[in-house]
Tab-separated table of C-alpha atoms in Angstrom:
chain	number	residue	atom	x	y	z
I	1	UNK	CA	-26.656	7.793	-2.793
I	2	UNK	CA	-27.323	11.462	-2.299
I	3	UNK	CA	-26.416	12.925	1.062
I	4	UNK	CA	-26.210	16.358	2.537
I	5	UNK	CA	-22.595	17.482	2.942
I	6	UNK	CA	-21.231	20.297	5.068
I	7	UNK	CA	-19.566	23.324	3.431
I	8	UNK	CA	-15.978	22.823	2.264
I	9	UNK	CA	-14.530	24.997	5.027
I	10	UNK	CA	-16.352	23.198	7.844
I	11	UNK	CA	-14.644	20.984	10.378
I	12	UNK	CA	-16.962	18.148	11.239
I	13	UNK	CA	-15.960	16.605	14.530
I	14	UNK	CA	-16.086	12.909	15.373
I	15	UNK	CA	-18.183	11.753	18.290
I	16	UNK	CA	-16.614	11.783	21.766
I	17	UNK	CA	-13.791	9.337	22.374
I	18	UNK	CA	-15.545	7.467	25.180
I	19	UNK	CA	-15.671	3.716	24.785
I	20	UNK	CA	-18.788	2.649	22.912
I	21	UNK	CA	-20.170	0.037	20.590
I	22	UNK	CA	-18.355	0.272	17.240
I	23	UNK	CA	-21.538	-0.255	15.215
I	24	UNK	CA	-23.184	2.645	17.040
I	25	UNK	CA	-20.034	4.702	16.460
I	26	UNK	CA	-20.182	3.947	12.744
I	27	UNK	CA	-23.795	5.100	12.629
I	28	UNK	CA	-22.796	8.330	14.363
I	29	UNK	CA	-20.193	8.835	11.651
I	30	UNK	CA	-23.006	8.465	9.135
I	31	UNK	CA	-22.981	4.903	7.854
I	32	UNK	CA	-25.222	1.886	8.255
I	33	UNK	CA	-23.083	-1.184	9.084
I	34	UNK	CA	-23.294	-3.674	6.195
I	35	UNK	CA	-19.886	-5.397	6.408
I	36	UNK	CA	-19.217	-8.285	8.791
I	37	UNK	CA	-17.196	-7.236	11.875
I	38	UNK	CA	-15.271	-10.497	12.216
I	39	UNK	CA	-11.656	-9.313	12.427
I	40	UNK	CA	-9.776	-8.959	15.703
I	41	UNK	CA	-6.886	-6.681	16.622
I	42	UNK	CA	-4.216	-9.154	15.511
I	43	UNK	CA	-5.971	-9.677	12.191
I	44	UNK	CA	-6.116	-5.933	11.641
I	45	UNK	CA	-2.375	-5.612	12.310
I	46	UNK	CA	-1.774	-8.645	10.112
I	47	UNK	CA	-3.382	-7.118	7.025
I	48	UNK	CA	-1.145	-4.025	7.115
I	49	UNK	CA	1.922	-6.129	7.899
I	50	UNK	CA	1.029	-8.421	5.001
I	51	UNK	CA	0.585	-5.504	2.621
I	52	UNK	CA	3.897	-3.908	3.631
I	53	UNK	CA	5.436	-7.378	3.111
I	54	UNK	CA	9.214	-7.056	3.311
I	55	UNK	CA	9.465	-10.341	1.396
I	56	UNK	CA	7.621	-8.690	-1.473
I	57	UNK	CA	8.875	-5.091	-1.610
I	58	UNK	CA	12.497	-5.679	-0.565
I	59	UNK	CA	12.919	-8.708	-2.789
I	60	UNK	CA	11.225	-7.419	-5.938
I	61	UNK	CA	13.035	-4.061	-5.885
I	62	UNK	CA	16.390	-5.386	-4.695
I	63	UNK	CA	17.695	-5.398	-8.262
I	64	UNK	CA	16.583	-1.782	-8.675
I	65	UNK	CA	18.477	-0.886	-5.507
I	66	UNK	CA	21.655	-2.630	-6.678
I	67	UNK	CA	22.053	-0.137	-9.507
I	68	UNK	CA	20.553	2.890	-7.775
I	69	UNK	CA	22.969	3.500	-4.934
I	70	UNK	CA	23.865	-0.093	-4.147
I	71	UNK	CA	24.088	-1.663	-0.659
I	72	UNK	CA	24.884	1.620	1.135
I	73	UNK	CA	21.700	3.339	-0.058
I	74	UNK	CA	19.584	0.216	0.472
I	75	UNK	CA	20.662	-0.277	4.101
I	76	UNK	CA	20.942	3.344	5.284
I	77	UNK	CA	17.970	4.336	3.165
I	78	UNK	CA	15.870	1.635	4.804
I	79	UNK	CA	16.852	2.824	8.282
I	80	UNK	CA	16.113	6.486	7.518
I	81	UNK	CA	12.952	5.998	5.495
I	82	UNK	CA	11.588	3.637	8.140
I	83	UNK	CA	11.965	6.308	10.817
I	84	UNK	CA	10.094	8.915	8.787
I	85	UNK	CA	7.411	6.431	7.751
I	86	UNK	CA	6.893	5.584	11.422
I	87	UNK	CA	6.128	9.289	11.985
I	88	UNK	CA	3.602	9.183	9.127
I	89	UNK	CA	2.043	6.042	10.576
I	90	UNK	CA	1.776	7.473	14.084
I	91	UNK	CA	0.114	10.647	12.839
I	92	UNK	CA	-2.239	8.713	10.556
I	93	UNK	CA	-3.149	6.298	13.351
I	94	UNK	CA	-4.318	9.202	15.501
I	95	UNK	CA	-6.733	10.397	12.820
I	96	UNK	CA	-7.841	6.819	12.098
I	97	UNK	CA	-8.846	6.427	15.738
I	98	UNK	CA	-11.212	9.373	15.359
I	99	UNK	CA	-12.709	8.205	12.036
I	100	UNK	CA	-12.685	4.364	11.817
I	101	UNK	CA	-14.442	3.834	8.467
I	102	UNK	CA	-13.691	1.859	5.290
I	103	UNK	CA	-13.277	5.135	3.413
I	104	UNK	CA	-10.302	5.870	5.678
I	105	UNK	CA	-8.099	8.615	4.206
I	106	UNK	CA	-10.663	10.335	2.001
I	107	UNK	CA	-13.320	10.228	4.698
I	108	UNK	CA	-10.884	11.817	7.174
I	109	UNK	CA	-9.974	14.537	4.664
I	110	UNK	CA	-13.638	15.197	3.906
I	111	UNK	CA	-14.495	15.575	7.578
I	112	UNK	CA	-11.532	17.785	8.380
I	113	UNK	CA	-11.253	19.853	5.217
I	114	UNK	CA	-14.438	19.569	3.211
I	115	UNK	CA	-15.788	17.718	0.191
I	116	UNK	CA	-13.126	18.650	-2.351
I	117	UNK	CA	-10.281	17.686	-0.020
I	118	UNK	CA	-11.953	14.313	0.460
I	119	UNK	CA	-12.566	13.914	-3.253
I	120	UNK	CA	-8.954	14.337	-4.363
I	121	UNK	CA	-7.590	12.358	-1.407
I	122	UNK	CA	-9.856	9.487	-2.376
I	123	UNK	CA	-8.709	9.452	-5.983
I	124	UNK	CA	-5.036	9.550	-4.958
I	125	UNK	CA	-5.592	6.784	-2.418
I	126	UNK	CA	-7.382	4.681	-5.006
I	127	UNK	CA	-4.563	5.155	-7.542
I	128	UNK	CA	-2.002	4.094	-4.957
I	129	UNK	CA	-3.937	1.014	-3.846
I	130	UNK	CA	-4.546	-0.195	-7.399
I	131	UNK	CA	-0.911	0.473	-8.299
I	132	UNK	CA	0.093	-1.567	-5.259
I	133	UNK	CA	-1.926	-4.591	-6.414
I	134	UNK	CA	-0.266	-4.384	-9.822
I	135	UNK	CA	3.213	-3.983	-8.336
I	136	UNK	CA	2.857	-6.781	-5.774
I	137	UNK	CA	1.293	-9.368	-8.062
I	138	UNK	CA	3.601	-8.574	-10.983
I	139	UNK	CA	6.539	-8.987	-8.607
I	140	UNK	CA	5.137	-12.387	-7.598
I	141	UNK	CA	4.912	-13.278	-11.301
I	142	UNK	CA	8.585	-12.341	-11.789
I	143	UNK	CA	9.667	-14.539	-8.905
I	144	UNK	CA	7.458	-17.381	-10.133
I	145	UNK	CA	9.196	-17.132	-13.503
I	146	UNK	CA	12.587	-17.265	-11.781
I	147	UNK	CA	11.516	-20.361	-9.832
I	148	UNK	CA	10.321	-22.098	-13.012
I	149	UNK	CA	13.590	-21.168	-14.692
I	150	UNK	CA	15.619	-22.601	-11.826
I	151	UNK	CA	13.646	-25.823	-11.610
I	152	UNK	CA	12.792	-26.644	-15.206
I	153	UNK	CA	14.752	-24.233	-17.406
I	154	UNK	CA	11.668	-22.204	-18.295
I	155	UNK	CA	12.718	-18.904	-19.890
I	156	UNK	CA	10.245	-16.225	-18.808
I	157	UNK	CA	9.276	-13.615	-21.397
I	158	UNK	CA	7.247	-10.440	-20.988
I	159	UNK	CA	4.199	-12.270	-22.324
I	160	UNK	CA	4.523	-15.359	-20.132
I	161	UNK	CA	5.199	-13.219	-17.042
I	162	UNK	CA	2.058	-11.222	-17.769
I	163	UNK	CA	-0.010	-14.411	-18.046
I	164	UNK	CA	1.316	-15.607	-14.682
I	165	UNK	CA	0.441	-12.159	-13.294
I	166	UNK	CA	-3.157	-12.477	-14.559
I	167	UNK	CA	-3.469	-15.931	-12.981
I	168	UNK	CA	-2.306	-14.533	-9.630
I	169	UNK	CA	-4.800	-11.661	-9.878
I	170	UNK	CA	-7.589	-14.162	-10.546
I	171	UNK	CA	-6.556	-16.240	-7.526
I	172	UNK	CA	-6.662	-13.180	-5.276
I	173	UNK	CA	-10.038	-12.114	-6.602
I	174	UNK	CA	-11.535	-15.550	-5.881
I	175	UNK	CA	-10.035	-15.724	-2.371
I	176	UNK	CA	-11.485	-12.308	-1.544
I	177	UNK	CA	-14.982	-13.402	-2.547
I	178	UNK	CA	-15.227	-15.838	0.378
I	179	UNK	CA	-15.528	-13.124	3.014
I	180	UNK	CA	-13.405	-11.230	5.508
I	181	UNK	CA	-13.042	-14.208	7.872
I	182	UNK	CA	-10.932	-16.085	5.298
I	183	UNK	CA	-8.970	-12.903	4.554
I	184	UNK	CA	-8.283	-12.482	8.280
I	185	UNK	CA	-7.145	-16.105	8.695
I	186	UNK	CA	-4.811	-15.843	5.686
I	187	UNK	CA	-3.361	-12.595	6.999
I	188	UNK	CA	-2.721	-14.133	10.416
I	189	UNK	CA	-0.868	-17.014	8.744
I	190	UNK	CA	0.952	-14.424	6.631
I	191	UNK	CA	2.486	-12.731	9.692
I	192	UNK	CA	4.216	-15.914	10.829
I	193	UNK	CA	5.066	-16.878	7.255
I	194	UNK	CA	6.836	-13.529	6.776
I	195	UNK	CA	8.648	-13.538	10.109
I	196	UNK	CA	9.633	-17.189	9.790
I	197	UNK	CA	10.600	-16.687	6.141
I	198	UNK	CA	12.892	-13.770	6.957
I	199	UNK	CA	14.499	-15.746	9.784
I	200	UNK	CA	15.079	-18.801	7.573
I	201	UNK	CA	16.455	-16.792	4.629
I	202	UNK	CA	18.759	-14.642	6.763
I	203	UNK	CA	19.883	-17.666	8.786
I	204	UNK	CA	20.644	-19.729	5.686
I	205	UNK	CA	22.541	-16.870	4.021
I	206	UNK	CA	24.514	-16.260	7.227
I	207	UNK	CA	25.639	-19.841	7.929
I	208	UNK	CA	25.700	-21.779	4.638
I	209	UNK	CA	27.973	-19.772	2.269
I	210	UNK	CA	31.739	-20.042	2.756
I	211	UNK	CA	32.272	-16.440	1.710
I	212	UNK	CA	30.524	-13.201	2.703
I	213	UNK	CA	30.950	-9.553	1.787
I	214	UNK	CA	32.641	-7.310	4.349
I	215	UNK	CA	30.837	-4.972	6.716
I	216	UNK	CA	32.449	-2.064	4.869
I	217	UNK	CA	31.023	-3.264	1.550
I	218	UNK	CA	27.489	-3.741	2.876
I	219	UNK	CA	27.266	-0.366	4.599
I	220	UNK	CA	29.438	1.870	2.383
I	221	UNK	CA	29.499	0.451	-1.175
I	222	UNK	CA	27.837	2.932	-3.542
I	223	UNK	CA	26.873	1.750	-7.048
I	224	UNK	CA	25.478	4.005	-9.764
I	225	UNK	CA	24.027	2.370	-12.863
I	226	UNK	CA	21.440	5.052	-13.608
I	227	UNK	CA	23.293	7.261	-16.083
I	228	UNK	CA	23.023	10.240	-13.730
I	229	UNK	CA	26.266	11.667	-12.381
I	230	UNK	CA	25.048	13.379	-9.211
I	231	UNK	CA	25.402	10.875	-6.326
I	232	UNK	CA	22.868	12.707	-4.158
I	233	UNK	CA	20.251	12.469	-6.916
I	234	UNK	CA	20.989	8.766	-7.360
I	235	UNK	CA	20.756	8.121	-3.609
I	236	UNK	CA	17.448	9.992	-3.456
I	237	UNK	CA	15.991	7.911	-6.293
I	238	UNK	CA	17.295	4.777	-4.569
I	239	UNK	CA	15.003	5.457	-1.609
I	240	UNK	CA	12.152	4.124	-3.757
I	241	UNK	CA	12.914	0.575	-2.575
I	242	UNK	CA	12.218	1.439	1.051
I	243	UNK	CA	9.390	3.901	0.453
I	244	UNK	CA	7.585	1.488	-1.894
I	245	UNK	CA	7.862	-1.334	0.632
I	246	UNK	CA	6.678	0.923	3.473
I	247	UNK	CA	3.275	1.573	1.932
I	248	UNK	CA	-0.149	0.047	2.264
I	249	UNK	CA	-0.427	0.292	6.036
I	250	UNK	CA	-3.668	2.209	5.558
I	251	UNK	CA	-5.134	-1.275	5.028
I	252	UNK	CA	-5.809	-1.375	8.784
I	253	UNK	CA	-7.984	1.711	8.392
I	254	UNK	CA	-9.805	0.387	5.316
I	255	UNK	CA	-10.751	-2.800	7.214
I	256	UNK	CA	-11.884	-0.896	10.318
I	257	UNK	CA	-15.587	-1.476	9.623
I	258	UNK	CA	-14.812	-5.199	9.813
I	259	UNK	CA	-12.647	-4.968	12.977
I	260	UNK	CA	-13.709	-5.260	16.617
I	261	UNK	CA	-12.822	-2.221	18.765
I	262	UNK	CA	-11.652	-0.540	15.561
I	263	UNK	CA	-11.068	2.879	17.137
I	264	UNK	CA	-8.087	1.406	18.976
I	265	UNK	CA	-7.252	-1.762	17.045
I	266	UNK	CA	-6.928	-0.085	13.637
I	267	UNK	CA	-4.647	2.649	15.026
I	268	UNK	CA	-2.435	0.113	16.792
I	269	UNK	CA	-2.435	-2.090	13.696
I	270	UNK	CA	-0.921	0.690	11.570
I	271	UNK	CA	1.905	1.497	13.980
I	272	UNK	CA	2.758	-2.096	14.867
I	273	UNK	CA	2.888	-3.140	11.194
I	274	UNK	CA	5.445	-0.407	10.444
I	275	UNK	CA	7.908	-1.021	13.278
I	276	UNK	CA	7.829	-4.805	12.962
I	277	UNK	CA	8.438	-4.475	9.192
I	278	UNK	CA	11.227	-1.951	9.853
I	279	UNK	CA	13.187	-4.474	11.909
I	280	UNK	CA	12.463	-7.489	9.679
I	281	UNK	CA	13.259	-5.613	6.458
I	282	UNK	CA	16.629	-4.365	7.707
I	283	UNK	CA	17.633	-7.913	8.640
I	284	UNK	CA	16.540	-9.199	5.220
I	285	UNK	CA	18.406	-6.525	3.224
I	286	UNK	CA	21.546	-7.019	5.298
I	287	UNK	CA	21.372	-10.784	4.892
I	288	UNK	CA	21.043	-10.543	1.102
I	289	UNK	CA	23.833	-7.970	0.777
I	290	UNK	CA	26.335	-9.935	2.886
I	291	UNK	CA	25.654	-13.071	0.802
I	292	UNK	CA	26.313	-11.572	-2.665
I	293	UNK	CA	29.018	-13.661	-4.356
I	294	UNK	CA	29.407	-11.813	-7.695
I	295	UNK	CA	27.901	-8.321	-7.738
I	296	UNK	CA	28.055	-7.754	-11.505
I	297	UNK	CA	26.497	-11.106	-12.394
I	298	UNK	CA	23.819	-10.736	-9.745
I	299	UNK	CA	22.881	-7.258	-10.964
I	300	UNK	CA	23.047	-7.766	-14.736
I	301	UNK	CA	22.631	-11.473	-15.492
I	302	UNK	CA	20.555	-12.938	-12.676
I	303	UNK	CA	18.582	-16.149	-13.064
I	304	UNK	CA	15.145	-15.265	-14.430
I	305	UNK	CA	16.120	-11.592	-14.278
I	306	UNK	CA	15.631	-11.639	-10.482
I	307	UNK	CA	18.809	-10.712	-8.503
I	308	UNK	CA	17.696	-12.183	-5.128
I	309	UNK	CA	17.193	-15.519	-6.891
I	310	UNK	CA	20.807	-15.339	-8.103
I	311	UNK	CA	22.022	-14.539	-4.576
I	312	UNK	CA	20.178	-17.576	-3.213
I	313	UNK	CA	21.485	-19.785	-6.039
I	314	UNK	CA	25.116	-18.732	-5.607
I	315	UNK	CA	24.984	-19.008	-1.818
I	316	UNK	CA	22.827	-22.104	-1.303
I	317	UNK	CA	22.786	-24.096	-4.530
I	318	UNK	CA	19.788	-24.851	-6.738
I	319	UNK	CA	17.878	-26.919	-4.175
I	320	UNK	CA	18.141	-24.390	-1.373
I	321	UNK	CA	17.441	-21.488	-3.730
I	322	UNK	CA	14.293	-23.150	-5.089
I	323	UNK	CA	12.977	-23.856	-1.596
I	324	UNK	CA	13.511	-20.300	-0.388
I	325	UNK	CA	12.061	-18.857	-3.596
I	326	UNK	CA	8.865	-20.722	-2.760
I	327	UNK	CA	8.897	-19.054	0.668
I	328	UNK	CA	9.227	-15.646	-1.010
I	329	UNK	CA	6.509	-16.376	-3.585
I	330	UNK	CA	4.176	-17.522	-0.805
I	331	UNK	CA	4.759	-14.266	1.064
I	332	UNK	CA	4.082	-12.264	-2.099
I	333	UNK	CA	0.824	-14.138	-2.635
I	334	UNK	CA	-0.254	-13.359	0.939
I	335	UNK	CA	0.685	-9.719	0.353
I	336	UNK	CA	-1.261	-9.371	-2.899
I	337	UNK	CA	-4.332	-10.992	-1.374
I	338	UNK	CA	-4.303	-8.518	1.525
I	339	UNK	CA	-3.875	-5.594	-0.875
I	340	UNK	CA	-6.879	-6.686	-2.953
I	341	UNK	CA	-8.924	-6.746	0.273
I	342	UNK	CA	-7.846	-3.197	1.178
I	343	UNK	CA	-8.337	-1.792	-2.329
I	344	UNK	CA	-11.765	-3.367	-2.744
I	345	UNK	CA	-12.932	-1.780	0.534
I	346	UNK	CA	-11.735	1.572	-0.744
I	347	UNK	CA	-13.678	1.055	-3.989
I	348	UNK	CA	-16.744	0.050	-1.969
I	349	UNK	CA	-16.533	3.032	0.375
I	350	UNK	CA	-15.832	5.574	-2.387
I	351	UNK	CA	-18.763	4.208	-4.373
I	352	UNK	CA	-20.979	4.297	-1.281
I	353	UNK	CA	-20.477	8.065	-1.367
I	354	UNK	CA	-21.075	8.226	-5.154
I	355	UNK	CA	-17.513	9.201	-6.117
I	356	UNK	CA	-16.861	6.658	-8.894
I	357	UNK	CA	-18.460	6.181	-12.306
I	358	UNK	CA	-20.916	3.308	-11.898
I	359	UNK	CA	-21.041	3.709	-8.117
I	360	UNK	CA	-24.372	1.876	-7.867
I	361	UNK	CA	-22.612	-1.256	-9.144
I	362	UNK	CA	-19.383	-1.102	-7.140
I	363	UNK	CA	-21.047	-0.520	-3.758
I	364	UNK	CA	-23.113	-3.711	-3.881
I	365	UNK	CA	-22.440	-6.201	-1.070
I	366	UNK	CA	-23.056	-9.943	-1.114
I	367	UNK	CA	-25.814	-10.853	1.330
I	368	UNK	CA	-24.203	-14.259	1.888
I	369	UNK	CA	-20.578	-13.293	2.575
I	370	UNK	CA	-21.072	-9.570	3.311
I	371	UNK	CA	-18.252	-8.885	0.847
I	372	UNK	CA	-18.241	-6.089	-1.801
I	373	UNK	CA	-18.003	-8.508	-4.749
I	374	UNK	CA	-18.125	-6.032	-7.685
I	375	UNK	CA	-15.506	-3.864	-5.947
I	376	UNK	CA	-13.141	-6.854	-5.773
I	377	UNK	CA	-13.464	-7.491	-9.521
I	378	UNK	CA	-12.982	-3.815	-10.378
I	379	UNK	CA	-9.832	-3.621	-8.240
I	380	UNK	CA	-8.133	-6.564	-9.959
I	381	UNK	CA	-9.268	-5.478	-13.439
I	382	UNK	CA	-7.759	-1.996	-13.103
I	383	UNK	CA	-4.572	-3.462	-11.620
I	384	UNK	CA	-4.270	-5.671	-14.706
I	385	UNK	CA	-4.588	-2.632	-16.980
I	386	UNK	CA	-1.908	-0.736	-15.041
I	387	UNK	CA	0.601	-3.514	-15.734
I	388	UNK	CA	-0.050	-3.724	-19.503
I	389	UNK	CA	2.950	-1.434	-20.337
I	390	UNK	CA	5.225	-4.145	-18.912
I	391	UNK	CA	4.608	-6.020	-22.167
I	392	UNK	CA	6.444	-3.307	-24.077
I	393	UNK	CA	8.890	-1.640	-21.669
I	394	UNK	CA	11.529	-3.168	-19.409
I	395	UNK	CA	11.273	-0.198	-17.038
I	396	UNK	CA	7.497	-0.400	-16.664
I	397	UNK	CA	7.644	-2.303	-13.360
I	398	UNK	CA	9.602	0.536	-11.753
I	399	UNK	CA	6.947	2.930	-13.042
I	400	UNK	CA	4.156	0.824	-11.528
I	401	UNK	CA	5.854	0.880	-8.129
I	402	UNK	CA	6.343	4.636	-8.406
I	403	UNK	CA	2.633	4.985	-9.262
I	404	UNK	CA	1.873	3.257	-5.982
I	405	UNK	CA	4.166	5.577	-4.022
I	406	UNK	CA	3.156	8.912	-5.545
I	407	UNK	CA	-0.510	7.999	-5.398
I	408	UNK	CA	-0.821	6.674	-1.881
I	409	UNK	CA	1.862	8.657	-0.039
I	410	UNK	CA	0.323	12.132	-0.583
I	411	UNK	CA	-3.014	10.635	0.422
I	412	UNK	CA	-1.476	9.743	3.795
I	413	UNK	CA	-0.310	13.311	4.383
I	414	UNK	CA	-3.513	15.174	3.494
I	415	UNK	CA	-5.613	14.085	6.525
I	416	UNK	CA	-2.560	14.566	8.755
I	417	UNK	CA	-2.103	18.129	7.451
I	418	UNK	CA	-5.815	18.885	7.836
I	419	UNK	CA	-5.763	17.541	11.383
I	420	UNK	CA	-2.846	19.888	12.188
I	421	UNK	CA	-4.658	22.791	10.540
I	422	UNK	CA	-7.757	22.062	12.596
I	423	UNK	CA	-5.815	22.374	15.859
I	424	UNK	CA	-8.038	22.224	18.920
I	425	UNK	CA	-11.120	21.849	16.734
I	426	UNK	CA	-10.056	18.226	16.120
I	427	UNK	CA	-11.475	15.835	18.699
I	428	UNK	CA	-9.129	12.847	19.084
I	429	UNK	CA	-10.369	9.302	19.295
I	430	UNK	CA	-9.394	6.926	22.119
I	431	UNK	CA	-5.876	6.456	20.609
I	432	UNK	CA	-3.999	9.781	20.633
I	433	UNK	CA	-0.433	11.144	20.434
I	434	UNK	CA	-1.145	13.891	22.944
I	435	UNK	CA	1.543	16.609	23.029
I	436	UNK	CA	3.594	14.749	20.409
I	437	UNK	CA	0.856	15.155	17.828
I	438	UNK	CA	2.169	18.370	16.243
I	439	UNK	CA	5.908	17.616	15.964
I	440	UNK	CA	5.265	14.119	14.640
I	441	UNK	CA	2.531	15.359	12.309
I	442	UNK	CA	4.622	18.129	10.743
I	443	UNK	CA	7.568	15.762	10.317
I	444	UNK	CA	5.249	13.395	8.456
I	445	UNK	CA	3.860	16.110	6.168
I	446	UNK	CA	7.306	17.438	5.218
I	447	UNK	CA	8.624	13.944	4.519
I	448	UNK	CA	5.687	13.111	2.272
I	449	UNK	CA	6.156	16.336	0.304
I	450	UNK	CA	9.811	15.437	-0.319
I	451	UNK	CA	9.264	11.846	-1.449
I	452	UNK	CA	6.326	12.791	-3.684
I	453	UNK	CA	8.603	15.096	-5.663
I	454	UNK	CA	11.432	12.533	-5.695
I	455	UNK	CA	9.392	9.797	-7.258
I	456	UNK	CA	8.047	11.975	-10.035
I	457	UNK	CA	11.642	12.431	-11.258
I	458	UNK	CA	13.210	10.287	-14.033
I	459	UNK	CA	15.104	7.273	-12.739
I	460	UNK	CA	17.347	6.675	-15.770
I	461	UNK	CA	19.434	8.885	-18.044
I	462	UNK	CA	19.119	9.667	-20.880
I	463	UNK	CA	15.341	10.001	-20.652
I	464	UNK	CA	13.749	8.132	-23.562
I	465	UNK	CA	10.421	6.495	-24.297
I	466	UNK	CA	11.724	3.315	-22.648
I	467	UNK	CA	13.283	4.946	-19.574
I	468	UNK	CA	10.722	7.662	-18.831
I	469	UNK	CA	9.021	7.641	-15.433
I	470	UNK	CA	5.417	7.064	-16.486
I	471	UNK	CA	4.216	7.516	-12.919
I	472	UNK	CA	4.016	11.257	-13.629
I	473	UNK	CA	1.625	10.609	-16.508
I	474	UNK	CA	-0.479	8.237	-14.421
I	475	UNK	CA	-0.732	10.830	-11.652
I	476	UNK	CA	-1.694	13.554	-14.134
I	477	UNK	CA	-4.341	11.352	-15.774
I	478	UNK	CA	-5.922	10.457	-12.432
I	479	UNK	CA	-5.986	14.090	-11.264
I	480	UNK	CA	-7.496	15.122	-14.613
I	481	UNK	CA	-10.113	12.384	-14.410
I	482	UNK	CA	-10.898	13.354	-10.814
I	483	UNK	CA	-11.281	17.018	-11.814
I	484	UNK	CA	-13.555	16.245	-14.761
I	485	UNK	CA	-15.654	13.774	-12.809
I	486	UNK	CA	-15.981	16.271	-9.943
I	487	UNK	CA	-18.154	18.481	-12.140
I	488	UNK	CA	-20.310	15.499	-13.082
I	489	UNK	CA	-20.722	13.934	-9.637
I	490	UNK	CA	-20.251	16.806	-7.201
I	491	UNK	CA	-23.982	17.157	-6.563
I	492	UNK	CA	-24.398	13.503	-5.576
I	493	UNK	CA	-21.027	12.911	-3.898
I	494	UNK	CA	-20.727	13.471	-0.171
I	495	UNK	CA	-20.025	11.727	3.090
I	496	UNK	CA	-23.053	11.657	5.399
I	497	UNK	CA	-23.472	13.904	8.416
I	498	UNK	CA	-25.527	11.265	10.220
I	499	UNK	CA	-27.036	7.970	9.198
I	500	UNK	CA	-30.680	7.190	9.542
I	501	UNK	CA	-32.974	8.665	6.871
I	502	UNK	CA	-35.513	6.295	5.378
I	503	UNK	CA	-34.180	6.942	1.860
I	504	UNK	CA	-30.626	6.046	2.845
I	505	UNK	CA	-31.751	2.863	4.576
I	506	UNK	CA	-33.624	1.823	1.443
I	507	UNK	CA	-30.617	2.513	-0.776
I	508	UNK	CA	-28.296	0.539	1.495
I	509	UNK	CA	-30.740	-2.376	1.441
I	510	UNK	CA	-30.826	-2.313	-2.355
I	511	UNK	CA	-27.025	-2.610	-2.360
I	512	UNK	CA	-27.058	-5.936	-0.468
I	513	UNK	CA	-27.520	-8.707	-3.009
């Protein structure tokens, strides 16, 4: 859909922050409402909380953390990373309040910095979201394999794990075709499932085992199984566990066109999801670390290749371990479903502005469910392709998680940086940081710059074909593709300055099938 875009150096301000109808606000931002606004404030918080999912990120990367700094880096890293991520979330929430659209990060960057800023932000955001689907659902497949191993002696292989992964992707695609109301209900259940699951797991690990690790072990034990000799480098790489888990909270922004009072609810949803996850995740990591019975066996010879499963087995026995593994798998399924919802909205919005090859297909919306059906299928298909290297490399899962981090994290910082650069030319929405905007914003930008560099670095030494960090290649390929496609699509790509031309209304109508 061709639209007139402002020059790249223009700052296009949002409408005034006065309370108003969200559909009218969306039209003022340039878009005709076509998605169903059936999600409340709690549902909007729930989708970001579900995507962060401490029972997914902390559990699936716990084994990575055991050899990359050990308990000390996992616990202190979680506390420190969570604080900096909260700064990123606060700064991003302020910009989200001014621009509550499904395009979210790229739309903000386009408005504040111009078309090319929006273009590259969108491609980075898309890479991160698709990498997140792959990482979450592949993690769920690993835990499912561990459960099957524990219950029936099933020995998971790379091939069987990949098949389980594809089945989970298919399930999430189908669930997302039923409309945002079902997604919202599942996310609301997910919040209580996660909080209750953490409480049950931590409680069981605290009271059932006869033996626990000491406080000194949990908070000071440093373990290096990376091959690198510099402890500071190892500790820095070990932050991936926390930073990977603390991602995806832009889901609240991507679902803003389907949220009531989105200018406030989406901003609050981002911040609340981060601080609730910060507390729950610290309790979970501490509970697991205190309950380790045999560190070496847990790290190197865990049941199903999943260290948390070994911790549960050693501490609670096979019956208790199997039951709690089901709790974890359920949380991971909730998480992956929420991530597919967020990623598909990003595909829809980016295609609505003609940024993707085949945009006319991916922006179509079901007239019955008001769901972007082709965008859902594209999201899960690309996620499946991203996980294919796991068939050949044992380190591929770590690369997929790094792809998520180095794709989505810079995309968070770009609109924050552009908002700071705009200064007084930026008109805040109804949710604002006030005088804290600059210090929090600059803290967020600096932190993102640091972690982006960190997670492009190799995680194992020596660096070989099997141990290389392929996230760097994925990032380079996406930036190259974005640069090439820019010269093909730059004349048609653009966010609208105002909605309402007869041609645009006709094109939107054609996209509802």
